[in-house]
Amino acid sequence: MRKVAVLGIGQTKVSEHWDKSLKDLAGEAIQGALSDAGRTPIDGLFVGNMLSGSLNQQENLGVLITDWCGLTPAEALKIETACSSGGSAFRSGLIAVASGEMECVLVVGVEKMTDSRPADTTAALATAADADYETAHGLSFVALNALVMRRYLHDYGWQHTDFAPFSIIAHANAVTNPYARLSFPVTEQDYAQARMIAEPINLLDASPIGDGAAAVVLVPAEQANPRSTNGSSTRITIAASATATDTLAIHDRKDPTWLSAAYSSARKAYSQAGVAPQEIDFFELHDAFSIMSVLSLEACGFAERGQGPRLGLEGDIQITGRLPIATLGGLKARGHPVGATGVYQIVEVVQQLRGQAGSNQVEKARIGMAQNIGGSGATIVTHILKKE
Amino acid sequence: MRKVAVLGIGQTKVSEHWDKSLKDLAGEAIQGALSDAGRTPIDGLFVGNMLSGSLNQQENLGVLITDWCGLTPAEALKIETACSSGGSAFRSGLIAVASGEMECVLVVGVEKMTDSRPADTTAALATAADADYETAHGLSFVALNALVMRRYLHDYGWQHTDFAPFSIIAHANAVTNPYARLSFPVTEQDYAQARMIAEPINLLDASPIGDGAAAVVLVPAEQANPRSTNGSSTRITIAASATATDTLAIHDRKDPTWLSAAYSSARKAYSQAGVAPQEIDFFELHDAFSIMSVLSLEACGFAERGQGPRLGLEGDIQITGRLPIATLGGLKARGHPVGATGVYQIVEVVQQLRGQAGSNQVEKARIGMAQNIGGSGATIVTHILKKE
């Protein structure tokens, strides 16, 4: 298989885009990515999206966007794996180019969630669980994560306030990101006083939904000339791509506080990239809830089991720390337009590796990892990108 | 890229399966395919489905089915391109194996449509059109096809009754197919008297929806030992796979009676397989409406423009004819569980090439073609399979 490079990136602000439809949002991100790449034609379009069928009365999203962007007869498809749809679409586009089947592909993640009533959005998000055995009992995704967090607090003896740094750091990192939905700082006091959503998850443990789109252009690495950014010449290649699955229902797992799919997919990714966890310079993880950040850090080998909160308390995950996470706000503050999130993560990894992350730049960033999670840890997609 | 073989096939009857959920149906087809292939483990599951979000309140379909079938941690995803979702999922699974990224994959097409009220199903099918510019005007898919058929009758001077053979032959071919939804014959008189749905499309011009699932197991050809079926030793390989797209809206096309995406994808497929149209022994086409059969036959080079109905009137498309189509009932009589249809087509091509099509066996079938259409000709996926 050929090595593949990210040639262009584009994104819209995550927001309540009441004046823009799915295809408008996707088109804006695609236009950005194509213009950044300086290249067409495109052989294929891979769309990451979860909710267009349930919230937007729109399927056939691949060709809808292809047609809207004037890219026909390029082939197109929509890929869905719940909240990891963006990561899965990126992986599919990558395989298409790496295999030699296609020479240049676009991957776009897009989601439009804020036109619907909140109750409808919550119900739509619950379609990521088993309709027969889980959703029927009224369990929402916040409730599922609350059960896991409560168990974690019980098993390892942490206090709820020990999770505050995850929220505070994500918000701090979003302040200068023009694409972030919640670009304001929050304090320890804000966190302690935030209203409870599903105990012990409060408002500041949870990421906000949103409308948005992010896109990348992929080509064989040998066709991607190094580009000059900030005085240095860089080429961003994909060093690893791996997906693993676990049981859909948390109640079917031997251990509800262990993300076995994160462990497997990260381990495969490290092996493909030939790196150890300590060589990862920053990590765009799936902080849909603060408990998920902790579980991901542990499963990916960045913390001992039960010790994830320590990375927040000791400053390791700050931009200047040992392993910066959510460097442009993460799901928590950039926002979580579910099927688009995985592509936002990749776009942000590229921004860091190119040295285009502004005041949030991770110094000497050379190897970045992104991890996208579908369902409560059921599908986990890990990518490692390198600056060459 | 490696040559890929179909090692196993499985399918459920297309019916009103009120006692089975999406995962039950998919599981049944998968069990059949795995048992036919005599092989696990599976590296990836590619699910073709269009409507689970809008009709079944179920997303995350890939891992739902993977988990249900005990296939975790194999990776999984759902692929959606409207009514060609099955064909697109097959193509994605094929690329994963051909590239060397995976060694053994399952492709399953599944759809569950009959639990919903007919008006909801019609609305859900309309999500294949542009929600902003088409669906808003109330145009259903039957209505769209009726406009095309009316234009075709006007342009080329055919009578409506000239389309009767497409319906009569499909129904005749379904009579002995245990998996077909409408396994009864219809006559010329039935056709002439069928009630009008959207003039000039009557009930017997249109395919029925349904619940159902079909699955295949794909492996590298060098790992597929020839199997002994009906006394002969066969191996079924995939000789071509190509997708092309056209404008989503018919009103945006220069010529509404020409399927340019069928032309492009078939031409690419012929070139990959190194065959001419006249070497195709049978053709599982996308006869969602009789007009679509005619347009596909013309765009794929089996009839001159405007002369498609002649193939029906002259007997060419019968099992014993020059180019048998819909050999086990087609969409018209086997049924059209939309996202599953493309995989049913592949399963039926394999049945024919293996010599397992019973009284519908196409004699000396060596090269079979399947074509799956999403939207009104917007996404068209063509595959050619060979018996070796």
Short mmCIF file of N, CA and C in Angstrom, two decimals, chain A residues 123-199:
data_model
loop_
_atom_site.label_atom_id
_atom_site.label_comp_id
_atom_site.label_asym_id
_atom_site.label_seq_id
_atom_site.Cartn_x
_atom_site.Cartn_y
_atom_site.Cartn_z
N ALA A 123 -33.02 11.99 21.08
CA ALA A 123 -33.53 10.70 20.58
C ALA A 123 -32.69 10.24 19.40
N ALA A 124 -32.31 11.17 18.53
CA ALA A 124 -31.52 10.80 17.35
C ALA A 124 -30.15 10.29 17.78
N LEU A 125 -29.55 10.94 18.77
CA LEU A 125 -28.24 10.48 19.27
C LEU A 125 -28.35 9.08 19.87
N ALA A 126 -29.50 8.80 20.45
CA ALA A 126 -29.70 7.48 21.07
C ALA A 126 -29.81 6.36 20.04
N THR A 127 -29.93 6.72 18.73
CA THR A 127 -29.93 5.66 17.71
C THR A 127 -28.57 5.00 17.60
N ALA A 128 -27.55 5.55 18.29
CA ALA A 128 -26.24 4.90 18.33
C ALA A 128 -26.25 3.70 19.26
N ALA A 129 -27.29 3.56 20.08
CA ALA A 129 -27.41 2.39 20.95
C ALA A 129 -28.37 1.38 20.31
N ASP A 130 -28.51 0.22 20.91
CA ASP A 130 -29.36 -0.84 20.36
C ASP A 130 -30.83 -0.48 20.60
N ALA A 131 -31.57 -0.26 19.50
CA ALA A 131 -32.97 0.17 19.62
C ALA A 131 -33.82 -0.87 20.36
N ASP A 132 -33.49 -2.15 20.19
CA ASP A 132 -34.30 -3.20 20.82
C ASP A 132 -33.99 -3.38 22.30
N TYR A 133 -32.70 -3.34 22.66
CA TYR A 133 -32.30 -3.73 24.01
C TYR A 133 -31.85 -2.60 24.90
N GLU A 134 -31.53 -1.42 24.33
CA GLU A 134 -31.05 -0.32 25.18
C GLU A 134 -31.99 0.89 25.13
N THR A 135 -32.15 1.44 23.92
CA THR A 135 -32.92 2.68 23.80
C THR A 135 -34.34 2.51 24.34
N ALA A 136 -34.87 1.31 24.17
CA ALA A 136 -36.23 1.03 24.63
C ALA A 136 -36.39 1.32 26.12
N HIS A 137 -35.28 1.28 26.87
CA HIS A 137 -35.36 1.52 28.31
C HIS A 137 -35.18 2.99 28.68
N GLY A 138 -35.01 3.84 27.67
CA GLY A 138 -34.96 5.27 27.95
C GLY A 138 -33.58 5.81 28.30
N LEU A 139 -32.55 5.00 28.11
CA LEU A 139 -31.19 5.42 28.45
C LEU A 139 -30.65 6.34 27.36
N SER A 140 -30.34 7.60 27.72
CA SER A 140 -29.72 8.50 26.76
C SER A 140 -28.20 8.34 26.83
N PHE A 141 -27.48 9.02 25.93
CA PHE A 141 -26.02 8.87 25.96
C PHE A 141 -25.37 9.55 27.16
N VAL A 142 -25.95 10.64 27.62
CA VAL A 142 -25.41 11.26 28.84
C VAL A 142 -25.60 10.30 30.01
N ALA A 143 -26.76 9.67 30.07
CA ALA A 143 -27.04 8.74 31.17
C ALA A 143 -26.07 7.56 31.15
N LEU A 144 -25.80 7.02 29.97
CA LEU A 144 -24.85 5.91 29.85
C LEU A 144 -23.48 6.32 30.39
N ASN A 145 -23.02 7.50 29.99
CA ASN A 145 -21.71 7.96 30.43
C ASN A 145 -21.70 8.29 31.92
N ALA A 146 -22.83 8.72 32.43
CA ALA A 146 -22.93 9.01 33.87
C ALA A 146 -22.76 7.73 34.67
N LEU A 147 -23.35 6.63 34.19
CA LEU A 147 -23.20 5.35 34.90
C LEU A 147 -21.73 4.93 34.94
N VAL A 148 -21.04 5.14 33.81
CA VAL A 148 -19.63 4.77 33.74
C VAL A 148 -18.80 5.66 34.68
N MET A 149 -19.09 6.96 34.68
CA MET A 149 -18.31 7.88 35.51
C MET A 149 -18.52 7.57 37.00
N ARG A 150 -19.78 7.29 37.35
CA ARG A 150 -20.06 6.98 38.75
C ARG A 150 -19.27 5.73 39.18
N ARG A 151 -19.24 4.74 38.33
CA ARG A 151 -18.51 3.52 38.64
C ARG A 151 -17.01 3.80 38.78
N TYR A 152 -16.51 4.66 37.90
CA TYR A 152 -15.09 5.00 37.94
C TYR A 152 -14.73 5.72 39.24
N LEU A 153 -15.57 6.68 39.63
CA LEU A 153 -15.32 7.42 40.89
C LEU A 153 -15.32 6.43 42.06
N HIS A 154 -16.27 5.50 42.02
CA HIS A 154 -16.38 4.50 43.09
C HIS A 154 -15.15 3.58 43.13
N ASP A 155 -14.76 3.09 41.95
CA ASP A 155 -13.66 2.12 41.91
C ASP A 155 -12.32 2.72 42.30
N TYR A 156 -12.07 3.98 41.89
CA TYR A 156 -10.73 4.52 42.07
C TYR A 156 -10.64 5.66 43.08
N GLY A 157 -11.75 6.03 43.67
CA GLY A 157 -11.72 6.97 44.79
C GLY A 157 -11.47 8.43 44.43
N TRP A 158 -11.69 8.82 43.18
CA TRP A 158 -11.52 10.23 42.82
C TRP A 158 -12.75 11.03 43.22
N GLN A 159 -12.55 12.35 43.34
CA GLN A 159 -13.69 13.26 43.54
C GLN A 159 -14.12 13.81 42.18
N HIS A 160 -15.35 14.25 42.10
CA HIS A 160 -15.83 14.82 40.84
C HIS A 160 -14.97 16.00 40.41
N THR A 161 -14.56 16.84 41.36
CA THR A 161 -13.79 18.04 41.01
C THR A 161 -12.41 17.71 40.43
N ASP A 162 -11.95 16.48 40.62
CA ASP A 162 -10.66 16.09 40.02
C ASP A 162 -10.73 16.06 38.50
N PHE A 163 -11.95 16.07 37.97
CA PHE A 163 -12.10 16.05 36.51
C PHE A 163 -12.12 17.47 35.91
N ALA A 164 -12.13 18.49 36.75
CA ALA A 164 -12.24 19.87 36.27
C ALA A 164 -11.20 20.26 35.21
N PRO A 165 -9.92 19.84 35.36
CA PRO A 165 -8.92 20.31 34.39
C PRO A 165 -9.27 19.96 32.93
N PHE A 166 -9.94 18.85 32.70
CA PHE A 166 -10.28 18.48 31.32
C PHE A 166 -11.16 19.54 30.67
N SER A 167 -12.11 20.02 31.43
CA SER A 167 -13.02 21.04 30.92
C SER A 167 -12.32 22.39 30.81
N ILE A 168 -11.60 22.76 31.84
CA ILE A 168 -10.95 24.07 31.88
C ILE A 168 -9.92 24.21 30.76
N ILE A 169 -9.12 23.17 30.54
CA ILE A 169 -8.07 23.22 29.51
C ILE A 169 -8.69 23.26 28.11
N ALA A 170 -9.72 22.48 27.88
CA ALA A 170 -10.36 22.48 26.56
C ALA A 170 -10.91 23.87 26.25
N HIS A 171 -11.60 24.47 27.21
CA HIS A 171 -12.13 25.82 26.98
C HIS A 171 -11.01 26.83 26.77
N ALA A 172 -9.95 26.73 27.53
CA ALA A 172 -8.83 27.66 27.36
C ALA A 172 -8.25 27.54 25.95
N ASN A 173 -8.16 26.31 25.45
CA ASN A 173 -7.59 26.10 24.13
C ASN A 173 -8.50 26.59 23.00
N ALA A 174 -9.80 26.74 23.29
CA ALA A 174 -10.74 27.16 22.25
C ALA A 174 -10.80 28.67 22.08
N VAL A 175 -10.27 29.39 23.04
CA VAL A 175 -10.46 30.85 23.05
C VAL A 175 -10.00 31.51 21.76
N THR A 176 -8.87 31.07 21.22
CA THR A 176 -8.38 31.72 20.00
C THR A 176 -8.65 30.91 18.73
N ASN A 177 -9.47 29.85 18.85
CA ASN A 177 -9.80 29.07 17.66
C ASN A 177 -11.07 29.64 17.02
N PRO A 178 -10.96 30.27 15.84
CA PRO A 178 -12.13 30.92 15.25
C PRO A 178 -13.23 29.94 14.84
N TYR A 179 -12.91 28.64 14.80
CA TYR A 179 -13.91 27.64 14.39
C TYR A 179 -14.63 27.00 15.57
N ALA A 180 -14.24 27.39 16.80
CA ALA A 180 -14.81 26.74 17.99
C ALA A 180 -16.19 27.30 18.33
N ARG A 181 -17.04 26.43 18.84
CA ARG A 181 -18.38 26.87 19.24
C ARG A 181 -18.36 27.61 20.58
N LEU A 182 -17.61 27.09 21.55
CA LEU A 182 -17.61 27.70 22.89
C LEU A 182 -16.24 28.31 23.17
N SER A 183 -15.96 29.46 22.55
CA SER A 183 -14.62 30.01 22.67
C SER A 183 -14.52 30.99 23.83
N PHE A 184 -14.88 30.48 25.00
CA PHE A 184 -14.73 31.30 26.22
C PHE A 184 -14.10 30.42 27.30
N PRO A 185 -13.36 31.07 28.22
CA PRO A 185 -12.72 30.28 29.28
C PRO A 185 -13.71 29.91 30.38
N VAL A 186 -13.44 28.84 31.08
CA VAL A 186 -14.22 28.52 32.29
C VAL A 186 -13.24 28.30 33.45
N THR A 187 -13.74 28.51 34.65
CA THR A 187 -12.88 28.43 35.84
C THR A 187 -13.24 27.21 36.68
N GLU A 188 -12.41 26.97 37.69
CA GLU A 188 -12.70 25.88 38.62
C GLU A 188 -14.04 26.10 39.31
N GLN A 189 -14.30 27.38 39.58
CA GLN A 189 -15.56 27.70 40.25
C GLN A 189 -16.75 27.43 39.31
N ASP A 190 -16.58 27.83 38.02
CA ASP A 190 -17.65 27.53 37.05
C ASP A 190 -17.94 26.03 37.04
N TYR A 191 -16.86 25.25 37.03
CA TYR A 191 -17.02 23.79 36.95
C TYR A 191 -17.75 23.27 38.19
N ALA A 192 -17.32 23.77 39.34
CA ALA A 192 -17.92 23.28 40.60
C ALA A 192 -19.39 23.65 40.70
N GLN A 193 -19.74 24.78 40.06
CA GLN A 193 -21.12 25.25 40.19
C GLN A 193 -22.01 24.89 38.99
N ALA A 194 -21.44 24.23 37.98
CA ALA A 194 -22.23 23.92 36.78
C ALA A 194 -23.40 23.02 37.14
N ARG A 195 -24.53 23.22 36.46
CA ARG A 195 -25.70 22.43 36.85
C ARG A 195 -25.55 20.99 36.40
N MET A 196 -26.15 20.13 37.17
CA MET A 196 -26.04 18.70 36.93
C MET A 196 -26.92 18.32 35.74
N ILE A 197 -26.39 17.45 34.86
CA ILE A 197 -27.18 16.96 33.73
C ILE A 197 -27.67 15.54 34.04
N ALA A 198 -26.73 14.67 34.33
CA ALA A 198 -27.07 13.30 34.74
C ALA A 198 -25.95 12.94 35.73
N GLU A 199 -26.27 12.98 36.98
CA GLU A 199 -25.25 12.87 38.03
C GLU A 199 -24.35 11.65 37.82
#
